[in-house]
Amino acid sequence: MAKASSTGVRPTIRMVAELAGVSTATVSYVLSGRRGDGGPGVSDPTAEKVKAAAERLGYRPNQAARAIRTGRTNTVILSLTMLSDPWSLSVIEAVQKAAVPLGITPMILGDADWVKVLGTHNADAVFVDAVRGNQRDDLRKLAARGTTLVVFDEVLDAEGFDVIRSIAGPGCRMAVEHLLHGHRRIACLTPATASGTSGGSRYRAYSDALASAGIPERQDYVGLFDGTTAGAYAASTRLLSMPDRPTAIYATTDYAAVSAINAAQRLGLGVGVDVDIIGVGNTVEGERMSPSLSTVGPVDFFDKLARRLLKRAAGHGDHDEPAVLDFPWHLFVRESAPHRSTATRLY
Amino acid sequence: MAKASSTGVRPTIRMVAELAGVSTATVSYVLSGRRGDGGPGVSDPTAEKVKAAAERLGYRPNQAARAIRTGRTNTVILSLTMLSDPWSLSVIEAVQKAAVPLGITPMILGDADWVKVLGTHNADAVFVDAVRGNQRDDLRKLAARGTTLVVFDEVLDAEGFDVIRSIAGPGCRMAVEHLLHGHRRIACLTPATASGTSGGSRYRAYSDALASAGIPERQDYVGLFDGTTAGAYAASTRLLSMPDRPTAIYATTDYAAVSAINAAQRLGLGVGVDVDIIGVGNTVEGERMSPSLSTVGPVDFFDKLARRLLKRAAGHGDHDEPAVLDFPWHLFVRESAPHRSTATRLY
DNA sequence: CTGTTAGCGCCTTCAA
DNA sequence: TTGAAGGCGCTAACAG
């Protein structure tokens, strides 16, 4: 049984070198596993001695020190504003699956204030899931300083960083039009902050589709909430408790749609029967729940996102130009808002 | 309008020094804002020059380099195994609130494999939310190497690190006994993995309480699930669809209880009326939902946890001995499992 | 009050 | 096949 370092001090490469009776360079070669591919060869007995010494001391290379020398951190940062949103969990899941085999560690930044953090902390690549108007300049500055960015946004251009975009507008339009096949009294459930930001296009799809169908928009059919799950639940309850309640709800995010389903069931309404509910985003949670959530969303979005991010993180030399990646949207018809024919329509 | 660094290279302290016409040391003094408190003073005009130069270049100190020198990263790592659990979100929220004013950045590690990551990445303090049996040695080794740890566990001792413990046993017992006032047919909803780990005590409280009350335990009243929300929902549906369905469900986590409530409502059962549901953990989500979730849990747990972690992260000099912190549990009677008198009991 | 020097732990030449 | 030396960006101790 090795005694390990009971000194309370972290073992350094130098201690390993001393214990093995070699130089620090040799240790570095052996432990970073690069001998033979152009790097100097090290004799097997020496390599063994080094490995044994490292093991005995419990040596692990110091990433901070390595980063300062190599410029690589083997880390990607995910800046996620709404951690409770299933969308964020899907991002995390996909990135983690793709990162682990590459020896890259994903670190999650829950704070919305990524500007300050990314200025001082480095990562091989950074994913940012929401950019407010006044942060556009910060993004450009970060990119100019060499930070590798992948940004999720519907309007930004690729000014030194990748932009992942999934044009919500047409997709959302499809969602509302799907409801229009069976309904006239359609409500919209959307966070209050979304009026100005990217969510705005999701709401606009609702307005436009209704207008095209010749249905006047009712103010009391717009359920604004504060962005929380509880808020979405409350707003849904209000909508579904009205005397002339809507027969369908278009929710601008999947998690809001999930809350709406729970609220409807609480009120004793059959989801997909008495009331249809459709979401936006195509998250796994929606697919797995019961009744399964009808939704619109990009296909394979999360995997593609993860691939892009890790390609940027790993491929330090490859210089694909930063680009805008556009993901097409599909309509996923499931139980919460099934197909409606003239026979089954609710008006 | 400053041109900023359009070189694609991150500005260093040396560039700032050159531009300002001073030495790097002076820059360091000025920008780390420590002049006067024992450190050398710097004249105001010089300080201004330095600040202007830094601003012009968009300079931000490199945390990795600083860390290697000072041993401090201004970072805490939260290793959270089940990010979708509201419990994790509460931890994040509390830590973030406490960390920001101290200039400390919380980084979240979603990967369950913290052993590898913490070996190479450093932080001023680390919170670990789950320790498997074979990881105990790793914990000790990490602590011996100087990693500051705060571990959430019910059985570990403080072997070089803090242990936060919230003896679930007695609290869970209270939960089941609360149900026993009004019920005889009580089911238990618990993740399958919990048989061996800390969750085991939560299940044992159920067994013991039933035994003490002279009620035989029914195998078909134990709803095992895979740890996911969807799994908990499915298991709840099965329980509540039985011919002689239970009139109460004791869920070993709040998030499972939430799923059970949704399942019950889906089946048209009145929660708190036809069926009582109680959770474990006292998360905010449970408190805010409708019907509000009855539960047991420690009081002020998350804030206390955050305070401890940040005290460890900030107080580099203070050497309180690592200790076991024990948080007492309370019973929170809310709508999903109200008080039952002999008049309102369901048997 | 300011600049010089010496490292932190690691990796990468270059010479032996 | 190995070792010595230099430097990454930064700060701490010591000169001036």
XYZ file of C-alpha atoms (C1' of nucleotides) in Angstrom:
726
model
C 0.000 0.000 0.000
C 1.573 3.241 -1.118
C 1.703 5.936 1.497
C 0.708 8.591 -1.055
C 1.607 12.163 -0.312
C 0.617 12.819 3.246
C 2.421 16.153 3.074
C -0.708 18.123 2.300
C 1.094 19.387 -0.790
C 0.270 18.611 -4.336
C 2.971 16.559 -6.050
C 4.669 18.328 -8.952
C 6.367 16.998 -12.002
C 9.672 17.738 -10.330
C 8.968 15.472 -7.391
C 8.123 12.680 -9.766
C 11.347 13.292 -11.672
C 13.414 13.165 -8.503
C 11.783 10.012 -7.260
C 12.297 8.332 -10.631
C 15.824 9.663 -10.976
C 15.202 11.352 -14.313
C 14.649 14.847 -15.556
C 11.327 16.655 -15.597
C 11.319 16.622 -19.377
C 11.406 12.869 -19.404
C 8.476 12.704 -17.039
C 6.537 15.084 -19.215
C 7.176 12.960 -22.282
C 6.148 9.751 -20.628
C 3.018 11.022 -18.935
C 1.609 13.016 -21.790
C 1.888 9.808 -23.759
C 3.664 11.296 -26.703
C 6.721 9.269 -27.505
C 7.264 7.934 -30.975
C 5.035 10.300 -32.914
C 7.926 12.603 -33.650
C 8.655 13.287 -30.011
C 11.772 11.734 -28.527
C 11.634 8.090 -27.649
C 12.041 6.994 -24.058
C 13.332 3.574 -23.104
C 10.763 1.209 -21.676
C 12.511 0.702 -18.342
C 12.716 4.456 -17.846
C 9.079 4.883 -18.774
C 8.135 2.250 -16.239
C 10.135 3.919 -13.505
C 8.431 7.207 -14.235
C 4.974 5.732 -14.242
C 5.615 3.954 -10.970
C 6.867 7.128 -9.325
C 3.895 9.121 -10.569
C 1.526 6.483 -9.312
C 3.182 6.327 -5.934
C 2.944 10.066 -5.416
C -0.526 10.300 -6.833
C 0.710 12.825 -9.345
C -1.775 14.555 -11.670
C -0.640 17.265 -14.064
C -1.785 20.746 -13.110
C -4.170 21.910 -15.791
C -3.678 25.571 -14.976
C 0.063 25.307 -15.457
C -0.347 23.267 -18.588
C -2.826 25.760 -19.981
C -0.478 28.645 -19.484
C 2.140 26.867 -21.516
C 0.139 25.179 -24.233
C -2.794 27.514 -24.511
C -5.153 24.569 -24.247
C -7.289 23.826 -21.236
C -9.069 20.641 -22.317
C -12.197 22.363 -21.167
C -15.301 23.746 -22.779
C -17.565 26.170 -21.015
C -21.314 26.075 -21.423
C -22.936 29.331 -20.475
C -26.576 28.489 -19.851
C -29.017 31.084 -18.625
C -31.941 28.887 -17.699
C -30.648 25.732 -16.117
C -34.089 24.466 -15.182
C -35.131 24.464 -18.821
C -35.018 20.976 -20.356
C -33.379 22.611 -23.341
C -30.309 23.306 -21.220
C -30.213 19.766 -19.946
C -30.291 18.485 -23.495
C -27.359 20.693 -24.390
C -25.407 19.438 -21.415
C -26.188 15.820 -22.148
C -25.177 16.051 -25.782
C -21.981 17.954 -25.114
C -20.942 15.642 -22.340
C -21.410 12.583 -24.484
C -19.280 14.086 -27.212
C -16.634 15.594 -24.957
C -15.689 12.714 -22.701
C -14.083 10.531 -25.405
C -11.931 13.508 -26.385
C -10.693 13.996 -22.849
C -12.425 17.338 -22.676
C -14.334 18.450 -19.605
C -17.483 20.506 -19.961
C -17.930 23.130 -17.266
C -21.282 24.785 -16.832
C -21.661 28.426 -16.083
C -25.061 29.027 -14.567
C -24.580 32.705 -14.067
C -26.054 34.798 -16.822
C -23.112 37.157 -16.541
C -20.736 35.332 -18.841
C -19.000 38.474 -20.050
C -16.982 38.936 -16.892
C -16.125 35.288 -16.443
C -15.040 34.601 -20.000
C -12.747 37.597 -19.914
C -10.517 35.969 -17.335
C -11.155 32.231 -17.550
C -10.108 30.416 -20.656
C -11.552 27.397 -22.344
C -10.899 25.714 -25.648
C -14.386 26.662 -26.733
C -17.378 28.351 -25.223
C -21.047 27.942 -25.900
C -23.289 30.894 -25.133
C -27.023 30.325 -25.204
C -28.360 33.858 -24.974
C -27.039 37.237 -26.016
C -28.683 40.453 -25.002
C -28.426 43.459 -27.259
C -25.824 45.263 -25.203
C -23.599 42.194 -25.134
C -22.925 42.026 -28.841
C -19.848 44.189 -28.529
C -18.477 42.046 -25.746
C -18.859 39.022 -27.962
C -16.838 40.597 -30.724
C -14.142 41.702 -28.323
C -13.868 38.230 -26.849
C -13.572 36.722 -30.293
C -10.923 39.265 -31.270
C -8.887 38.238 -28.236
C -8.885 34.663 -29.397
C -11.764 33.148 -27.459
C -13.430 30.445 -29.512
C -17.141 31.033 -29.354
C -20.230 29.208 -30.479
C -23.275 31.369 -29.957
C -26.923 30.444 -30.110
C -28.806 33.341 -31.595
C -31.339 34.025 -34.288
C -30.110 37.344 -35.603
C -26.354 37.689 -35.048
C -23.862 37.353 -37.874
C -20.684 35.288 -37.681
C -18.350 38.102 -36.681
C -15.384 36.045 -35.603
C -17.457 33.321 -33.972
C -19.870 30.596 -34.974
C -23.532 31.308 -34.756
C -25.984 28.491 -34.360
C -29.367 29.489 -35.460
C -32.562 27.610 -35.716
C -34.917 30.011 -37.392
C -37.843 29.593 -35.072
C -40.253 31.688 -37.107
C -41.328 29.251 -39.853
C -41.294 26.335 -37.426
C -43.522 28.139 -34.967
C -45.805 29.060 -37.794
C -46.140 25.355 -38.585
C -47.088 24.693 -34.981
C -49.868 27.255 -34.966
C -51.091 26.136 -38.363
C -51.236 22.585 -37.113
C -53.593 23.762 -34.372
C -55.625 25.779 -36.868
C -56.716 22.545 -38.552
C -58.822 21.715 -35.545
C -59.297 24.905 -33.599
C -60.386 28.505 -33.676
C -59.951 29.418 -30.018
C -56.185 29.180 -29.707
C -54.236 30.691 -26.822
C -50.576 31.588 -26.685
C -48.442 30.907 -23.631
C -45.210 32.873 -23.644
C -42.743 34.401 -21.178
C -43.147 38.127 -20.669
C -39.516 38.882 -21.489
C -39.902 37.379 -24.929
C -41.597 40.381 -26.436
C -38.315 42.019 -27.370
C -35.876 39.139 -27.648
C -35.633 36.020 -29.783
C -38.854 34.785 -28.267
C -40.500 37.663 -30.065
C -40.448 35.771 -33.330
C -42.218 32.891 -31.653
C -45.010 35.141 -30.588
C -45.135 36.844 -33.949
C -45.662 33.495 -35.655
C -48.801 33.175 -33.553
C -50.080 36.624 -34.478
C -49.313 36.190 -38.153
C -50.836 32.731 -38.455
C -54.020 33.873 -36.765
C -54.212 36.902 -38.984
C -53.711 34.816 -42.119
C -56.538 32.558 -41.015
C -58.771 35.547 -40.484
C -59.053 35.022 -36.743
C -58.876 38.156 -34.607
C -56.317 37.990 -31.804
C -57.777 38.107 -28.313
C -55.777 39.849 -25.651
C -57.105 37.540 -22.946
C -55.847 34.503 -24.853
C -52.244 35.604 -24.430
C -50.886 34.016 -21.266
C -47.820 35.915 -20.197
C -45.730 34.497 -17.379
C -42.508 35.252 -15.582
C -40.327 32.612 -17.136
C -40.599 30.125 -14.303
C -42.274 26.747 -14.375
C -44.645 27.814 -11.616
C -45.527 30.952 -13.547
C -46.336 28.971 -16.669
C -48.520 26.683 -14.604
C -50.433 29.605 -13.128
C -50.907 31.289 -16.486
C -52.170 28.036 -18.010
C -54.628 27.559 -15.181
C -56.005 31.026 -15.777
C -56.433 30.412 -19.511
C -58.119 27.064 -19.055
C -60.458 28.337 -16.348
C -62.057 30.985 -18.549
C -65.769 30.537 -19.387
C -64.975 30.381 -23.100
C -61.634 28.765 -22.570
C -59.356 28.107 -25.542
C -59.487 24.618 -27.036
C -55.802 24.732 -27.883
C -52.667 26.251 -26.429
C -49.584 27.186 -28.358
C -46.682 27.461 -25.878
C -43.509 29.155 -27.056
C -41.277 26.726 -25.160
C -41.564 23.043 -24.376
C -41.196 23.520 -20.665
C -44.103 25.932 -20.660
C -46.094 23.385 -22.632
C -45.314 20.746 -20.026
C -46.623 23.060 -17.328
C -49.734 23.649 -19.409
C -50.336 19.917 -19.691
C -50.028 19.521 -15.944
C -52.397 22.402 -15.377
C -54.955 20.979 -17.815
C -54.879 17.600 -16.131
C -55.256 19.240 -12.765
C -58.432 20.828 -14.086
C -59.707 17.495 -15.308
C -59.307 18.273 -18.992
C -58.219 15.549 -21.380
C -55.056 16.648 -23.126
C -55.277 15.784 -26.799
C -59.040 15.375 -26.309
C -60.650 18.414 -24.705
C -57.671 20.631 -25.222
C -54.665 20.392 -27.542
C -51.287 21.656 -26.457
C -48.231 22.169 -28.594
C -44.769 23.315 -27.587
C -41.662 24.664 -29.209
C -38.196 23.172 -28.991
C -38.538 19.399 -29.354
C -36.899 18.474 -26.064
C -36.536 14.873 -24.958
C -38.606 15.475 -21.846
C -41.565 16.359 -23.986
C -41.105 13.269 -26.112
C -40.886 10.946 -23.128
C -43.693 12.322 -21.013
C -47.242 11.065 -21.001
C -49.114 12.262 -22.933
C -46.220 12.852 -25.267
C -45.824 16.454 -26.279
C -46.488 17.635 -29.801
C -43.901 20.206 -30.678
C -41.824 21.796 -33.383
C -38.068 21.972 -33.387
C -34.862 21.392 -35.234
C -33.817 17.838 -35.963
C -30.756 16.437 -34.228
C -30.134 19.901 -32.972
C -28.265 19.066 -29.807
C -25.932 16.522 -31.334
C -25.030 18.835 -34.155
C -24.449 21.636 -31.721
C -22.188 19.430 -29.619
C -20.230 18.295 -32.631
C -19.593 21.836 -33.751
C -18.507 22.982 -30.329
C -16.085 20.116 -29.861
C -14.690 20.407 -33.321
C -13.814 23.976 -32.434
C -12.397 22.920 -29.098
C -10.294 20.090 -30.465
C -9.265 21.371 -33.875
C -6.888 24.048 -32.762
C -5.124 24.173 -36.086
C -8.011 23.785 -38.500
C -9.302 27.162 -39.402
C -12.700 26.765 -40.901
C -14.085 30.220 -41.166
C -16.632 31.023 -38.493
C -20.042 30.460 -39.968
C -23.728 30.655 -39.374
C -25.206 27.186 -39.023
C -28.858 26.976 -39.807
C -30.966 24.054 -38.642
C -34.285 23.367 -40.338
C -37.331 22.742 -38.195
C -39.857 19.937 -38.296
C -43.293 19.363 -36.874
C -43.585 16.462 -34.441
C -47.185 15.400 -34.086
C -47.676 13.450 -30.896
C -50.415 12.822 -28.344
C -50.879 16.257 -26.816
C -52.015 17.723 -30.125
C -52.958 14.979 -32.593
C -54.031 15.358 -36.179
C -57.540 16.781 -36.411
C -59.818 16.109 -39.330
C -63.066 17.888 -40.078
C -64.728 15.122 -38.108
C -62.718 15.618 -34.962
C -62.166 19.317 -35.018
C -63.267 21.344 -32.023
C -65.318 24.081 -33.661
C -13.571 54.782 -29.908
C -10.667 52.581 -28.881
C -9.459 50.208 -31.540
C -9.059 47.406 -29.004
C -6.680 44.593 -29.830
C -7.484 43.464 -33.313
C -4.382 41.300 -33.288
C -6.272 38.122 -32.409
C -3.936 37.791 -29.462
C -4.830 38.152 -25.873
C -3.191 41.205 -24.318
C -0.776 40.416 -21.507
C 0.308 42.406 -18.535
C 3.526 43.146 -20.359
C 1.784 44.820 -23.251
C -0.085 47.002 -20.829
C 3.174 47.863 -19.069
C 4.838 48.839 -22.315
C 1.946 50.961 -23.456
C 1.789 52.720 -20.109
C 5.564 53.044 -19.912
C 5.862 51.319 -16.547
C 6.933 47.912 -15.305
C 4.743 44.855 -15.164
C 4.887 44.888 -11.396
C 3.336 48.309 -11.279
C 0.557 47.206 -13.565
C -0.060 44.208 -11.384
C -0.281 46.381 -8.287
C -2.646 48.850 -9.850
C -4.996 46.356 -11.433
C -5.291 43.959 -8.552
C -6.359 46.982 -6.575
C -4.058 46.424 -3.686
C -2.156 49.586 -2.944
C -2.032 51.028 0.519
C -2.929 47.940 2.497
C 0.697 47.090 3.099
C 1.513 46.781 -0.565
C 3.550 49.531 -2.190
C 1.739 52.730 -3.027
C 1.418 53.965 -6.579
C 1.017 57.604 -7.525
C -2.339 58.588 -8.894
C -1.073 59.778 -12.286
C 0.750 56.481 -12.819
C -2.281 54.513 -11.788
C -4.375 56.456 -14.259
C -1.939 55.803 -17.079
C -2.023 52.106 -16.309
C -5.782 51.918 -16.160
C -6.085 53.785 -19.433
C -3.645 51.447 -21.151
C -5.413 48.364 -19.817
C -8.745 49.713 -20.939
C -7.435 50.515 -24.380
C -6.065 47.039 -24.919
C -9.047 45.331 -23.354
C -6.738 43.641 -20.919
C -8.108 41.048 -18.483
C -5.811 39.162 -16.141
C -5.301 35.530 -17.025
C -6.806 33.496 -14.208
C -4.793 30.410 -15.033
C -1.540 32.304 -14.725
C -2.666 34.036 -11.598
C -3.733 30.761 -10.075
C -0.381 29.158 -10.681
C 1.258 31.969 -8.807
C -1.160 32.615 -5.970
C -2.708 29.215 -5.564
C -6.137 30.788 -5.691
C -8.532 30.473 -8.581
C -11.505 32.530 -7.372
C -13.558 29.590 -8.408
C -15.649 26.978 -6.677
C -16.686 23.781 -8.367
C -20.066 22.202 -7.786
C -20.115 18.548 -8.697
C -23.782 17.676 -9.144
C -24.836 14.246 -10.303
C -28.481 14.876 -11.069
C -28.801 18.276 -12.666
C -32.483 17.851 -13.437
C -33.223 17.399 -9.751
C -34.623 20.576 -8.200
C -32.293 19.898 -5.321
C -29.338 20.645 -7.581
C -30.903 23.843 -8.808
C -31.390 24.971 -5.236
C -27.743 24.318 -4.502
C -26.684 26.306 -7.544
C -28.966 29.183 -6.720
C -27.794 29.461 -3.136
C -24.110 29.188 -3.978
C -24.335 31.708 -6.754
C -26.016 34.236 -4.553
C -23.321 33.852 -1.933
C -20.383 33.685 -4.338
C -20.919 36.677 -6.582
C -20.328 39.370 -3.935
C -17.033 37.668 -3.080
C -15.866 37.756 -6.680
C -15.941 33.992 -6.824
C -17.281 32.129 -9.826
C -19.176 28.877 -9.352
C -18.538 26.303 -12.055
C -20.829 23.336 -12.348
C -19.580 19.878 -13.126
C -22.422 17.818 -14.489
C -20.361 14.741 -15.034
C -20.645 12.209 -12.261
C -16.972 11.396 -12.733
C -15.572 14.111 -10.521
C -12.573 12.080 -9.430
C -10.707 12.544 -12.680
C -11.580 16.179 -13.111
C -10.736 17.314 -9.611
C -7.368 15.641 -9.862
C -6.226 18.078 -12.517
C -8.434 21.145 -12.212
C -8.158 23.265 -9.124
C -10.699 25.366 -7.342
C -10.696 27.187 -4.046
C -13.347 24.802 -2.818
C -15.349 21.933 -4.214
C -18.777 20.675 -3.359
C -19.515 17.018 -4.055
C -23.099 15.860 -3.817
C -22.738 12.098 -4.030
C -19.997 9.669 -3.091
C -20.095 6.046 -4.066
C -18.416 3.493 -1.851
C -15.387 3.009 -4.069
C -14.762 6.751 -4.205
C -14.068 7.240 -0.532
C -10.361 6.674 -0.990
C -10.233 9.175 -3.827
C -11.809 11.739 -1.565
C -9.167 11.238 1.083
C -6.379 11.433 -1.461
C -7.744 14.643 -2.898
C -7.988 16.152 0.552
C -4.445 15.050 1.352
C -3.229 16.844 -1.758
C -4.750 20.070 -0.558
C -8.098 20.145 -2.314
C -10.677 21.859 -0.142
C -13.753 19.679 -0.132
C -17.269 19.945 1.162
C -19.039 16.644 0.751
C -22.706 15.837 1.072
C -23.021 12.411 2.602
C -24.863 10.679 5.371
C -22.220 8.286 6.605
C -18.740 9.657 5.891
C -16.527 11.080 8.600
C -14.620 14.339 8.296
C -11.323 12.839 7.137
C -9.654 16.011 5.958
C -12.788 17.514 4.471
C -16.107 18.889 5.611
C -19.088 16.612 5.554
C -22.549 18.041 5.297
C -25.075 15.641 6.526
C -28.759 15.889 6.910
C -29.668 12.681 8.635
C -32.550 11.694 6.438
C -33.610 8.733 8.554
C -35.556 10.413 11.365
C -36.977 13.003 8.985
C -38.237 10.348 6.595
C -39.698 8.504 9.515
C -41.667 11.638 10.358
C -42.967 11.756 6.798
C -44.257 8.196 6.859
C -45.717 8.628 10.335
C -47.525 11.710 9.122
C -49.192 9.555 6.486
C -49.954 6.845 9.037
C -52.330 9.206 10.802
C -54.724 8.944 7.920
C -53.742 5.873 5.941
C -53.017 2.175 5.997
C -52.383 1.538 2.323
C -49.182 3.514 1.860
C -46.892 3.052 -1.127
C -43.245 3.955 -1.439
C -41.804 5.546 -4.572
C -38.035 5.281 -4.715
C -35.237 5.081 -7.295
C -33.900 1.572 -7.834
C -30.294 2.580 -7.171
C -31.144 3.754 -3.697
C -31.186 0.311 -2.175
C -27.490 0.385 -1.401
C -26.671 4.073 -1.140
C -27.800 6.933 1.039
C -31.289 6.610 -0.347
C -31.371 3.293 1.427
C -32.073 4.989 4.706
C -35.021 6.716 3.149
C -36.505 3.420 2.163
C -35.666 1.878 5.511
C -37.618 4.621 7.290
C -40.636 3.418 5.341
C -40.111 -0.215 6.258
C -39.485 0.556 9.902
C -42.401 2.916 10.301
C -44.789 0.412 8.745
C -43.435 -2.362 10.928
C -43.823 -0.264 14.067
C -47.410 0.428 13.110
C -48.029 -3.258 12.642
C -48.705 -2.965 8.931
C -47.201 -5.678 6.741
C -45.120 -4.367 3.840
C -46.512 -5.174 0.414
C -44.045 -5.773 -2.386
C -46.416 -4.363 -4.981
C -46.637 -1.101 -3.088
C -42.973 -0.389 -3.675
C -42.635 1.651 -6.861
C -39.087 1.369 -8.097
C -38.013 3.589 -10.982
C -34.895 4.401 -12.924
C -34.129 7.761 -11.407
C -35.639 9.827 -14.196
C -38.692 12.027 -13.996
C -40.413 9.975 -16.669
C -39.652 6.793 -14.750
C -41.141 8.190 -11.574
C -44.233 9.185 -13.499
C -44.637 5.706 -14.950
C -44.129 4.014 -11.598
C -46.671 6.317 -9.976
C -49.191 5.574 -12.682
C -48.799 1.873 -12.069
C -49.283 2.247 -8.320
C -52.342 4.421 -8.657
C -53.947 2.191 -11.274
C -54.048 -0.879 -9.039
C -57.478 -2.182 -8.036
C -56.703 -1.669 -4.364
C -54.519 1.302 -5.012
C -52.670 2.961 -2.142
C -54.336 5.998 -0.597
C -51.001 7.600 0.093
C -47.581 7.707 -1.514
C -44.326 8.357 0.252
C -41.746 9.437 -2.345
C -38.113 9.405 -1.317
C -37.337 12.580 -3.269
C -39.323 15.706 -3.990
C -38.944 15.441 -7.712
C -40.403 11.938 -7.638
C -43.259 13.297 -5.541
C -43.901 15.972 -8.140
C -44.110 13.291 -10.816
C -46.502 11.337 -8.612
C -48.747 14.369 -8.253
C -48.830 14.833 -12.000
C -49.614 11.158 -12.498
C -52.424 11.262 -9.935
C -53.992 14.273 -11.572
C -53.715 12.642 -14.938
C -55.736 9.756 -13.505
C -58.349 12.146 -12.174
C -57.453 11.653 -8.528
C -57.666 14.588 -6.151
C -54.285 15.089 -4.566
C -54.718 15.789 -0.877
C -58.245 14.403 -1.194
C -58.339 10.940 -2.765
C -54.645 10.367 -2.410
C -52.006 11.989 -0.231
C -48.470 12.433 -1.481
C -45.439 13.424 0.523
C -41.910 14.017 -0.655
C -38.439 14.264 0.824
C -36.083 17.204 0.489
C -38.112 20.383 0.901
C -37.224 21.946 -2.420
C -38.613 25.289 -3.487
C -40.315 23.782 -6.520
C -42.439 21.642 -4.267
C -43.357 24.593 -2.124
C -44.375 26.734 -5.072
C -46.329 24.197 -7.082
C -50.058 23.661 -6.925
C -51.067 21.724 -4.940
C -48.129 22.574 -2.749
C -46.059 19.579 -1.802
C -45.935 18.243 1.732
C -42.426 17.183 2.467
C -39.711 16.765 5.046
C -36.305 18.343 4.879
C -33.639 20.336 6.602
C -34.276 23.987 7.345
C -32.227 26.614 5.546
C -30.157 23.808 4.190
C -29.003 25.394 0.967
C -27.997 28.725 2.440
C -26.035 27.067 5.174
C -24.363 24.816 2.671
C -23.429 27.790 0.510
C -22.057 29.696 3.460
C -19.844 26.823 4.495
C -18.510 26.263 1.013
C -17.661 29.916 0.475
C -16.123 30.298 3.867
C -13.793 27.484 2.897
C -13.136 29.040 -0.491
C -12.458 32.524 0.824
C -10.800 31.873 4.165
C -7.524 30.558 2.902
C -5.746 31.245 6.146
C -8.377 30.307 8.700
C -7.981 26.719 9.604
C -11.126 25.545 11.253
C -10.822 21.838 11.525
C -12.871 19.975 8.960
C -16.094 18.970 10.613
C -19.333 17.138 10.172
C -22.222 19.571 9.941
C -25.554 18.121 10.868
C -28.787 19.777 9.817
C -31.988 18.897 11.648
C -35.084 18.031 9.634
C -38.586 19.351 9.884
C -41.976 18.257 8.623
C -43.691 20.670 6.253
C -47.390 19.930 6.057
C -48.873 21.423 2.923
C -51.713 20.681 0.508
C -50.587 17.417 -1.076
C -50.780 15.593 2.283
C -52.759 17.620 4.808
C -53.365 16.796 8.432
C -55.794 13.922 8.798
C -57.978 13.494 11.827
C -59.986 10.396 12.721
C -62.834 12.078 10.872
C -60.988 12.552 7.617
C -58.774 9.516 7.554
C -58.959 7.169 4.588
C -59.453 3.814 6.260
C 7.141 55.566 -5.078
C 8.862 52.369 -8.865
C 11.637 48.757 -11.274
C 14.221 44.392 -11.143
C 14.457 39.739 -10.106
C 12.903 35.294 -9.072
C 10.046 31.958 -9.323
C 4.848 29.174 -9.486
C 4.310 24.074 -12.641
C 4.579 22.826 -16.912
C 6.172 22.009 -21.714
C 9.432 22.547 -25.562
C 13.427 23.442 -27.802
C 18.272 22.357 -28.257
C 22.409 20.252 -27.163
C 24.723 16.352 -25.262
C 17.800 8.343 -25.185
C 18.174 12.001 -21.861
C 19.062 16.627 -19.453
C 19.563 21.660 -19.082
C 17.661 25.926 -20.096
C 14.127 29.085 -21.270
C 9.665 30.918 -21.167
C 4.198 31.061 -20.766
C 1.541 35.329 -17.584
C 1.496 36.588 -13.328
C 2.753 38.116 -8.446
C 5.856 38.584 -4.263
C 10.020 39.989 -2.355
C 13.509 42.977 -2.585
C 16.305 46.931 -4.516
C 16.744 51.381 -5.844
